[in-house]
Coordinates of C-alpha atoms in Angstrom, one line a residue:
M584 CA 119.0 97.7 -16.5
E585 CA 116.1 98.7 -14.9
Y586 CA 115.4 97.3 -11.4
G587 CA 111.6 97.1 -9.6
K588 CA 109.9 97.0 -13.3
T589 CA 106.5 95.5 -12.3
L590 CA 105.6 92.3 -15.2
A591 CA 103.7 93.7 -18.8
A592 CA 103.1 93.1 -21.9
H593 CA 103.3 95.8 -24.5
D594 CA 102.4 95.4 -28.4
T595 CA 104.1 95.9 -30.9
S596 CA 103.9 96.7 -34.6
I597 CA 103.9 93.0 -36.0
P598 CA 101.1 91.4 -34.4
G599 CA 101.1 88.8 -32.0
L600 CA 105.3 89.5 -31.7
T601 CA 105.1 90.7 -27.3
L602 CA 107.7 93.3 -25.7
F603 CA 108.0 91.9 -22.1
D604 CA 108.7 93.9 -19.0
I605 CA 110.6 91.8 -16.4
P606 CA 110.5 92.4 -12.5
V607 CA 114.5 92.4 -11.8
H608 CA 115.2 92.3 -8.0
G609 CA 118.7 93.7 -7.5
D610 CA 121.2 94.2 -4.4
N611 CA 124.6 94.2 -3.6
R612 CA 125.1 90.3 -4.4
G613 CA 123.4 90.8 -7.9
W614 CA 120.0 90.4 -9.4
F615 CA 117.3 87.6 -9.9
K616 CA 114.2 87.5 -11.8
E617 CA 111.7 85.3 -12.5
N618 CA 111.9 84.8 -16.3
W619 CA 109.2 82.8 -17.5
Q620 CA 106.6 82.1 -15.4
R621 CA 103.3 80.1 -17.2
E622 CA 100.4 81.6 -15.3
K623 CA 101.4 85.2 -14.7
M624 CA 102.4 85.4 -18.7
M625 CA 99.1 83.6 -19.7
A626 CA 97.3 86.4 -17.2
L627 CA 99.0 88.9 -19.8
G628 CA 97.3 87.0 -23.0
L629 CA 100.5 85.3 -23.9
P630 CA 99.9 82.0 -25.9
D631 CA 100.4 78.7 -23.8
L632 CA 104.0 78.7 -25.2
G633 CA 105.1 74.6 -24.2
P634 CA 108.4 74.8 -23.9
V635 CA 110.5 71.7 -25.0
Q636 CA 114.4 73.5 -25.1
N637 CA 116.3 75.9 -23.5
N638 CA 118.9 78.1 -26.2
I639 CA 122.0 79.6 -25.0
S640 CA 123.6 82.4 -27.6
F641 CA 126.8 83.2 -25.4
N642 CA 128.4 86.1 -27.6
R643 CA 132.0 86.8 -26.5
N644 CA 132.0 90.4 -27.9
A645 CA 130.1 93.8 -28.8
G646 CA 128.4 93.6 -32.5
T647 CA 128.4 90.4 -32.4
T648 CA 124.9 90.4 -34.9
R649 CA 122.9 87.1 -36.1
G650 CA 119.5 86.6 -38.3
I651 CA 117.5 87.2 -39.7
H652 CA 115.5 83.4 -39.1
A653 CA 112.1 82.8 -39.1
E654 CA 112.2 79.6 -37.7
P655 CA 109.3 76.8 -37.5
W656 CA 108.3 77.3 -34.0
D657 CA 107.1 80.0 -31.4
K658 CA 110.2 82.1 -29.1
F659 CA 110.7 83.5 -25.7
I660 CA 113.3 85.4 -25.7
S661 CA 115.5 87.1 -23.2
V662 CA 119.1 88.4 -22.0
A663 CA 121.3 87.0 -19.0
T664 CA 124.1 89.2 -19.4
G665 CA 124.5 92.6 -21.2
S666 CA 121.9 93.7 -23.6
V667 CA 120.9 93.2 -27.7
F668 CA 119.2 95.4 -30.2
G669 CA 116.8 93.4 -31.3
A670 CA 115.1 93.5 -34.9
W671 CA 112.0 91.0 -35.8
V672 CA 110.6 91.1 -39.3
D673 CA 107.4 89.8 -40.2
L674 CA 108.2 87.1 -42.7
R675 CA 104.7 86.0 -42.4
A676 CA 102.0 86.0 -45.9
G677 CA 99.8 88.6 -45.1
E678 CA 100.0 92.4 -45.1
G679 CA 102.4 92.7 -42.8
F680 CA 104.9 91.1 -44.9
G681 CA 108.0 93.0 -43.9
R682 CA 107.0 95.2 -41.0
L683 CA 109.6 96.1 -38.8
F684 CA 110.1 95.8 -35.2
T685 CA 112.7 96.9 -32.9
A686 CA 113.9 96.9 -29.6
T687 CA 116.9 96.5 -27.0
I688 CA 116.3 93.7 -25.0
D689 CA 118.2 93.5 -21.3
P690 CA 117.3 91.1 -18.3
S691 CA 114.8 93.2 -17.1
T692 CA 113.2 92.6 -20.2
A693 CA 111.8 89.6 -23.0
I694 CA 109.9 89.2 -26.1
F695 CA 107.8 86.4 -27.7
V696 CA 108.1 85.8 -30.9
P697 CA 105.0 83.9 -32.8
K698 CA 106.6 81.0 -35.8
G699 CA 107.1 83.1 -39.1
V700 CA 108.3 86.3 -37.8
G701 CA 112.2 86.8 -38.7
N702 CA 114.6 87.2 -35.4
A703 CA 117.8 88.9 -35.1
F704 CA 120.0 90.7 -32.8
Q705 CA 123.1 92.4 -32.1
T706 CA 125.3 92.2 -28.6
L707 CA 125.6 95.8 -27.3
E708 CA 128.1 94.7 -24.5
P709 CA 130.9 91.9 -24.3
D710 CA 130.0 88.8 -22.9
T711 CA 126.6 88.9 -23.7
A712 CA 124.2 85.7 -23.1
Y713 CA 121.0 85.5 -25.2
T714 CA 118.6 83.1 -24.1
Y715 CA 115.5 81.7 -25.3
L716 CA 112.7 78.9 -25.0
V717 CA 111.0 77.1 -27.7
N718 CA 107.9 75.6 -28.2
D719 CA 109.3 72.3 -30.6
H720 CA 113.0 70.8 -31.3
W721 CA 115.4 71.4 -33.7
T722 CA 116.3 69.1 -36.1
P723 CA 118.2 69.0 -39.2
Q724 CA 115.2 68.9 -41.4
A725 CA 113.5 72.9 -39.4
E726 CA 112.5 74.7 -42.6
Y727 CA 113.7 78.2 -41.7
T728 CA 113.4 81.2 -43.4
F729 CA 116.0 83.8 -44.4
L730 CA 116.2 87.6 -44.8
N731 CA 119.6 89.3 -45.6
L732 CA 120.2 91.5 -42.5
A733 CA 121.6 94.6 -44.8
D734 CA 117.8 94.2 -46.8
E735 CA 117.6 97.9 -48.2
T736 CA 113.7 97.5 -47.6
T737 CA 113.5 96.6 -44.0
A738 CA 116.0 98.6 -43.2
V739 CA 117.3 97.8 -40.1
P740 CA 119.0 100.8 -37.9
W741 CA 122.2 98.5 -36.8
P742 CA 123.6 101.0 -34.2
I743 CA 126.8 99.0 -35.3
A744 CA 127.2 99.3 -39.1
L745 CA 127.0 95.9 -40.1
D746 CA 130.1 96.7 -41.7
R747 CA 132.1 96.7 -38.2
A748 CA 130.5 94.3 -36.9
E749 CA 130.5 90.3 -36.4
V750 CA 128.7 88.7 -38.9
S751 CA 128.9 84.9 -40.1
E752 CA 129.5 84.6 -43.8
K753 CA 126.2 82.5 -44.1
D754 CA 123.8 85.6 -42.4
R755 CA 126.1 87.7 -45.0
N756 CA 124.8 86.2 -47.8
H757 CA 120.8 85.3 -47.1
P758 CA 118.2 86.6 -49.4
R759 CA 116.5 90.0 -50.0
L760 CA 113.1 90.3 -48.7
D761 CA 112.0 90.9 -52.8
A762 CA 113.2 87.5 -53.3
V763 CA 111.5 86.0 -50.1
T764 CA 108.9 84.0 -50.4
P765 CA 106.1 84.9 -47.4
I766 CA 105.8 81.8 -45.0
A767 CA 102.3 80.6 -45.0
L768 CA 100.7 79.5 -41.9

């Protein structure tokens, strides 16, 4: 984790997917960050997220791998402790369908994920807390789109091989890209 970054937004290869540098201030007691600040984020071009729910995924072991899921809402993702290798795949209809972007996310980094972009992560450290704001409430009727973590077309370069990672059976069985119906927005 890098202390003293300036709040900054960086475009990625996927339209709407924006990577953020987050200022983290630390001393002998630990660290502090302003993880989400609506006015500052909007000044950098982030749409008004309007968060309605905050979710945290605690992951005990390095190599825990979750995704690739595209939800019907926007997400603002960060890490409270530890670090993750993140992978995002554009599952929206259009010329970017199947495009991959990856980055390491630690407490000094965050990413805005627009709806329709598949999200996945692999923990790089034990006891990693992955946190995200969403702008709609989860319901059992929510329509997700899934992509297999091992899809050969997107070829995510997982730091820890999937055969050595902790992955749910459900995530192992999601369809390959050629069987995914692009999300119409």
